[in-house]
mmCIF file of C-alpha atoms in Angstrom:
data_model
loop_
_atom_site.group_PDB
_atom_site.id
_atom_site.type_symbol
_atom_site.label_atom_id
_atom_site.label_comp_id
_atom_site.label_asym_id
_atom_site.label_seq_id
_atom_site.Cartn_x
_atom_site.Cartn_y
_atom_site.Cartn_z
ATOM 1 C CA UNK A 1 1.165 8.904 -10.201
ATOM 2 C CA UNK A 2 4.935 8.640 -9.878
ATOM 3 C CA UNK A 3 6.122 4.910 -9.681
ATOM 4 C CA UNK A 4 9.435 3.825 -8.102
ATOM 5 C CA UNK A 5 11.367 0.747 -8.886
ATOM 6 C CA UNK A 6 10.525 -2.522 -6.935
ATOM 7 C CA UNK A 7 13.275 -5.087 -6.452
ATOM 8 C CA UNK A 8 12.372 -8.138 -8.586
ATOM 9 C CA UNK A 9 12.725 -10.503 -5.127
ATOM 10 C CA UNK A 10 9.775 -8.500 -3.791
ATOM 11 C CA UNK A 11 7.728 -7.817 -7.280
ATOM 12 C CA UNK A 12 5.240 -11.083 -5.623
ATOM 13 C CA UNK A 13 4.402 -8.784 -2.786
ATOM 14 C CA UNK A 14 2.800 -6.104 -5.170
ATOM 15 C CA UNK A 15 0.135 -8.527 -5.349
ATOM 16 C CA UNK A 16 0.285 -10.067 -2.066
ATOM 17 C CA UNK A 17 -2.369 -8.638 0.057
ATOM 18 C CA UNK A 18 -4.140 -12.257 -0.210
ATOM 19 C CA UNK A 19 -6.182 -14.158 2.285
ATOM 20 C CA UNK A 20 -4.101 -16.280 4.916
ATOM 21 C CA UNK A 21 -5.086 -20.313 4.832
ATOM 22 C CA UNK A 22 -3.828 -22.968 6.658
ATOM 23 C CA UNK A 23 -3.171 -25.898 4.136
ATOM 24 C CA UNK A 24 -3.402 -29.197 5.912
ATOM 25 C CA UNK A 25 -2.070 -32.284 4.901
ATOM 26 C CA UNK A 26 -1.562 -35.955 6.033
ATOM 27 C CA UNK A 27 0.475 -38.779 5.444
ATOM 28 C CA UNK A 28 0.917 -41.986 7.151
ATOM 29 C CA UNK A 29 -1.354 -40.974 10.050
ATOM 30 C CA UNK A 30 0.878 -38.030 10.715
ATOM 31 C CA UNK A 31 -0.810 -34.383 10.222
ATOM 32 C CA UNK A 32 0.984 -31.173 8.946
ATOM 33 C CA UNK A 33 -0.338 -27.668 8.305
ATOM 34 C CA UNK A 34 1.273 -24.483 6.632
ATOM 35 C CA UNK A 35 0.466 -20.794 6.602
ATOM 36 C CA UNK A 36 -0.142 -19.578 2.904
ATOM 37 C CA UNK A 37 -1.617 -16.695 1.103
ATOM 38 C CA UNK A 38 -0.758 -17.563 -2.186
ATOM 39 C CA UNK A 39 -4.035 -19.308 -3.177
ATOM 40 C CA UNK A 40 -7.094 -18.554 -5.289
ATOM 41 C CA UNK A 41 -10.242 -19.937 -7.100
ATOM 42 C CA UNK A 42 -9.581 -20.986 -10.519
ATOM 43 C CA UNK A 43 -13.086 -22.758 -11.648
ATOM 44 C CA UNK A 44 -16.328 -22.861 -10.538
ATOM 45 C CA UNK A 45 -17.472 -25.874 -12.433
ATOM 46 C CA UNK A 46 -15.832 -28.039 -11.548
ATOM 47 C CA UNK A 47 -15.145 -26.134 -8.121
ATOM 48 C CA UNK A 48 -11.440 -26.081 -8.336
ATOM 49 C CA UNK A 49 -8.341 -23.841 -6.161
ATOM 50 C CA UNK A 50 -4.887 -23.363 -6.607
ATOM 51 C CA UNK A 51 -2.490 -23.592 -4.018
ATOM 52 C CA UNK A 52 1.435 -22.623 -4.403
ATOM 53 C CA UNK A 53 3.512 -24.395 -1.767
ATOM 54 C CA UNK A 54 7.249 -24.298 -2.076
ATOM 55 C CA UNK A 55 8.886 -27.642 -3.180
ATOM 56 C CA UNK A 56 10.953 -28.123 -0.138
ATOM 57 C CA UNK A 57 8.075 -27.889 2.061
ATOM 58 C CA UNK A 58 6.954 -31.013 4.109
ATOM 59 C CA UNK A 59 3.362 -30.117 2.810
ATOM 60 C CA UNK A 60 4.273 -30.696 -0.701
ATOM 61 C CA UNK A 61 5.899 -33.764 0.068
ATOM 62 C CA UNK A 62 2.592 -35.099 1.661
ATOM 63 C CA UNK A 63 -0.028 -33.177 -0.912
ATOM 64 C CA UNK A 64 2.093 -35.426 -3.581
ATOM 65 C CA UNK A 65 2.076 -38.579 -1.527
ATOM 66 C CA UNK A 66 -1.601 -38.501 -0.689
ATOM 67 C CA UNK A 67 -3.413 -36.399 -3.590
ATOM 68 C CA UNK A 68 -5.240 -34.745 -1.227
ATOM 69 C CA UNK A 69 -5.260 -31.377 1.074
ATOM 70 C CA UNK A 70 -7.555 -28.942 3.053
ATOM 71 C CA UNK A 71 -7.754 -25.501 2.881
ATOM 72 C CA UNK A 72 -9.001 -23.516 6.166
ATOM 73 C CA UNK A 73 -9.600 -20.017 6.752
ATOM 74 C CA UNK A 74 -8.866 -18.651 10.255
ATOM 75 C CA UNK A 75 -10.160 -15.693 11.741
ATOM 76 C CA UNK A 76 -7.932 -12.817 13.512
ATOM 77 C CA UNK A 77 -8.451 -14.416 16.586
ATOM 78 C CA UNK A 78 -6.447 -17.185 15.211
ATOM 79 C CA UNK A 79 -3.345 -15.039 14.179
ATOM 80 C CA UNK A 80 -0.471 -15.936 16.675
ATOM 81 C CA UNK A 81 -1.553 -19.687 15.931
ATOM 82 C CA UNK A 82 -1.606 -19.075 12.046
ATOM 83 C CA UNK A 83 1.882 -17.055 12.088
ATOM 84 C CA UNK A 84 3.325 -20.173 14.148
ATOM 85 C CA UNK A 85 2.125 -22.351 11.707
ATOM 86 C CA UNK A 86 4.043 -20.325 8.868
ATOM 87 C CA UNK A 87 7.152 -20.178 10.753
ATOM 88 C CA UNK A 88 8.002 -23.609 11.946
ATOM 89 C CA UNK A 89 8.510 -26.727 9.680
ATOM 90 C CA UNK A 90 6.879 -29.776 10.342
ATOM 91 C CA UNK A 91 9.777 -31.512 9.993
ATOM 92 C CA UNK A 92 11.097 -29.805 13.317
ATOM 93 C CA UNK A 93 8.181 -30.828 15.287
ATOM 94 C CA UNK A 94 6.359 -33.987 16.049
ATOM 95 C CA UNK A 95 2.610 -32.506 15.548
ATOM 96 C CA UNK A 96 2.292 -29.187 14.149
ATOM 97 C CA UNK A 97 -1.246 -28.554 14.882
ATOM 98 C CA UNK A 98 -0.809 -29.882 18.295
ATOM 99 C CA UNK A 99 2.143 -27.396 19.372
ATOM 100 C CA UNK A 100 0.112 -24.615 17.582
ATOM 101 C CA UNK A 101 -3.047 -25.405 19.741
ATOM 102 C CA UNK A 102 -5.103 -26.490 16.848
ATOM 103 C CA UNK A 103 -7.660 -29.139 16.654
ATOM 104 C CA UNK A 104 -7.674 -31.750 13.717
ATOM 105 C CA UNK A 105 -11.054 -32.588 12.601
ATOM 106 C CA UNK A 106 -11.237 -35.751 10.116
ATOM 107 C CA UNK A 107 -12.390 -34.943 6.937
ATOM 108 C CA UNK A 108 -15.182 -36.110 5.500
ATOM 109 C CA UNK A 109 -14.212 -36.517 1.691
ATOM 110 C CA UNK A 110 -10.571 -36.685 2.081
ATOM 111 C CA UNK A 111 -7.778 -38.495 4.382
ATOM 112 C CA UNK A 112 -7.084 -35.048 5.515
ATOM 113 C CA UNK A 113 -8.175 -33.088 8.460
ATOM 114 C CA UNK A 114 -10.012 -29.944 8.512
ATOM 115 C CA UNK A 115 -9.334 -27.265 11.614
ATOM 116 C CA UNK A 116 -12.123 -27.178 14.141
ATOM 117 C CA UNK A 117 -11.114 -23.460 15.064
ATOM 118 C CA UNK A 118 -10.844 -21.923 11.361
ATOM 119 C CA UNK A 119 -14.121 -20.211 9.995
ATOM 120 C CA UNK A 120 -14.256 -22.277 6.848
ATOM 121 C CA UNK A 121 -12.483 -25.176 5.507
ATOM 122 C CA UNK A 122 -12.435 -26.868 2.197
ATOM 123 C CA UNK A 123 -11.871 -30.639 1.339
ATOM 124 C CA UNK A 124 -9.683 -30.963 -1.794
ATOM 125 C CA UNK A 125 -8.369 -33.638 -4.083
ATOM 126 C CA UNK A 126 -5.579 -32.774 -6.591
ATOM 127 C CA UNK A 127 -6.796 -32.283 -9.911
ATOM 128 C CA UNK A 128 -3.250 -31.165 -11.360
ATOM 129 C CA UNK A 129 0.266 -30.364 -10.537
ATOM 130 C CA UNK A 130 2.155 -27.898 -12.054
ATOM 131 C CA UNK A 131 5.904 -26.346 -11.950
ATOM 132 C CA UNK A 132 5.959 -23.076 -10.335
ATOM 133 C CA UNK A 133 10.044 -22.462 -10.388
ATOM 134 C CA UNK A 134 10.757 -23.071 -6.544
ATOM 135 C CA UNK A 135 7.077 -23.802 -5.942
ATOM 136 C CA UNK A 136 4.302 -26.573 -6.819
ATOM 137 C CA UNK A 137 0.893 -25.133 -7.976
ATOM 138 C CA UNK A 138 -1.526 -27.717 -6.713
ATOM 139 C CA UNK A 139 -4.972 -27.527 -8.177
ATOM 140 C CA UNK A 140 -7.344 -29.227 -6.036
ATOM 141 C CA UNK A 141 -10.889 -29.973 -6.860
ATOM 142 C CA UNK A 142 -12.979 -28.707 -3.865
ATOM 143 C CA UNK A 143 -14.987 -31.988 -2.956
ATOM 144 C CA UNK A 144 -16.705 -30.802 0.203
ATOM 145 C CA UNK A 145 -16.791 -27.019 1.982
ATOM 146 C CA UNK A 146 -18.196 -25.872 5.195
ATOM 147 C CA UNK A 147 -18.349 -22.216 7.036
ATOM 148 C CA UNK A 148 -18.997 -20.574 9.771
ATOM 149 C CA UNK A 149 -22.150 -18.438 10.098
ATOM 150 C CA UNK A 150 -19.794 -15.400 9.026
ATOM 151 C CA UNK A 151 -20.115 -16.496 5.673
ATOM 152 C CA UNK A 152 -23.675 -16.374 3.873
ATOM 153 C CA UNK A 153 -22.966 -16.513 0.232
ATOM 154 C CA UNK A 154 -20.039 -13.823 0.934
ATOM 155 C CA UNK A 155 -18.237 -12.794 4.039
ATOM 156 C CA UNK A 156 -20.471 -10.879 6.275
ATOM 157 C CA UNK A 157 -18.028 -8.834 8.588
ATOM 158 C CA UNK A 158 -19.914 -8.053 11.663
ATOM 159 C CA UNK A 159 -18.444 -6.540 15.023
ATOM 160 C CA UNK A 160 -16.486 -9.525 16.307
ATOM 161 C CA UNK A 161 -13.003 -8.973 14.371
ATOM 162 C CA UNK A 162 -11.714 -12.221 15.599
ATOM 163 C CA UNK A 163 -14.221 -13.846 13.058
ATOM 164 C CA UNK A 164 -12.710 -11.682 10.075
ATOM 165 C CA UNK A 165 -10.492 -13.505 7.570
ATOM 166 C CA UNK A 166 -6.850 -12.071 7.626
ATOM 167 C CA UNK A 167 -4.763 -11.046 4.785
ATOM 168 C CA UNK A 168 -0.991 -10.883 4.513
ATOM 169 C CA UNK A 169 1.540 -8.069 3.575
ATOM 170 C CA UNK A 170 4.714 -10.030 3.451
ATOM 171 C CA UNK A 171 6.699 -11.031 6.623
ATOM 172 C CA UNK A 172 5.335 -10.671 10.010
ATOM 173 C CA UNK A 173 2.718 -8.214 8.381
ATOM 174 C CA UNK A 174 -0.886 -8.821 8.212
ATOM 175 C CA UNK A 175 -4.280 -6.882 7.916
ATOM 176 C CA UNK A 176 -7.643 -7.083 8.373
ATOM 177 C CA UNK A 177 -10.407 -6.326 5.469
ATOM 178 C CA UNK A 178 -11.517 -2.572 5.640
ATOM 179 C CA UNK A 179 -15.445 -1.445 5.463
ATOM 180 C CA UNK A 180 -17.517 -3.571 3.321
ATOM 181 C CA UNK A 181 -19.257 -1.773 0.474
ATOM 182 C CA UNK A 182 -21.330 -2.426 -2.564
ATOM 183 C CA UNK A 183 -21.453 -1.248 -5.893
ATOM 184 C CA UNK A 184 -24.843 -0.475 -7.389
ATOM 185 C CA UNK A 185 -25.887 0.886 -10.805
ATOM 186 C CA UNK A 186 -27.222 4.416 -10.322
ATOM 187 C CA UNK A 187 -27.927 7.143 -13.015
ATOM 188 C CA UNK A 188 -26.076 5.490 -15.963
ATOM 189 C CA UNK A 189 -23.070 4.975 -13.608
ATOM 190 C CA UNK A 190 -22.363 3.298 -10.679
ATOM 191 C CA UNK A 191 -22.457 4.394 -6.815
ATOM 192 C CA UNK A 192 -20.601 2.691 -3.835
ATOM 193 C CA UNK A 193 -22.575 2.442 -0.591
ATOM 194 C CA UNK A 194 -21.387 0.527 2.686
ATOM 195 C CA UNK A 195 -22.715 -3.010 2.943
ATOM 196 C CA UNK A 196 -24.799 -3.902 5.860
ATOM 197 C CA UNK A 197 -23.483 -6.472 8.037
#
């Protein structure tokens, strides 16, 4: 397979098709939200997730001040609102959630809202913070999680694409998950079969 050189400024996009999330934060009664796809689980026990947030972002400031954040998983039906949250700074609007038409719901274990319209939400307390160049890497302990019926141990993608998690390709480009498949042992090897919704 032939390969072409990729500019280092774009190298991160080779790893980018990541699930888009909305990271909510709060400080002194003011809510904020940002779109991110640089996130990942890092531990099952304790349950830890990591999110990368630009040091200059208001979200980083709020997370450092409160030691808490929520990770919200939007569905495809929210994509225009999700893109808005990723292109407008919380420093430029009074209430970014309101401007985006999203509904904050008080967290039950952290002083940060979840987003009502999202498919899932994880309430996190900062476990550790790492310097990641121009970003902070916030590792959060998940202290509570909730999800819609679209999640049943894993994402069950049915007919309603508005309830599909969205992935980010870079810039204004996104995509939806394709067909779901299972890999099962067969005849000393493995077989790939479609997964029933």
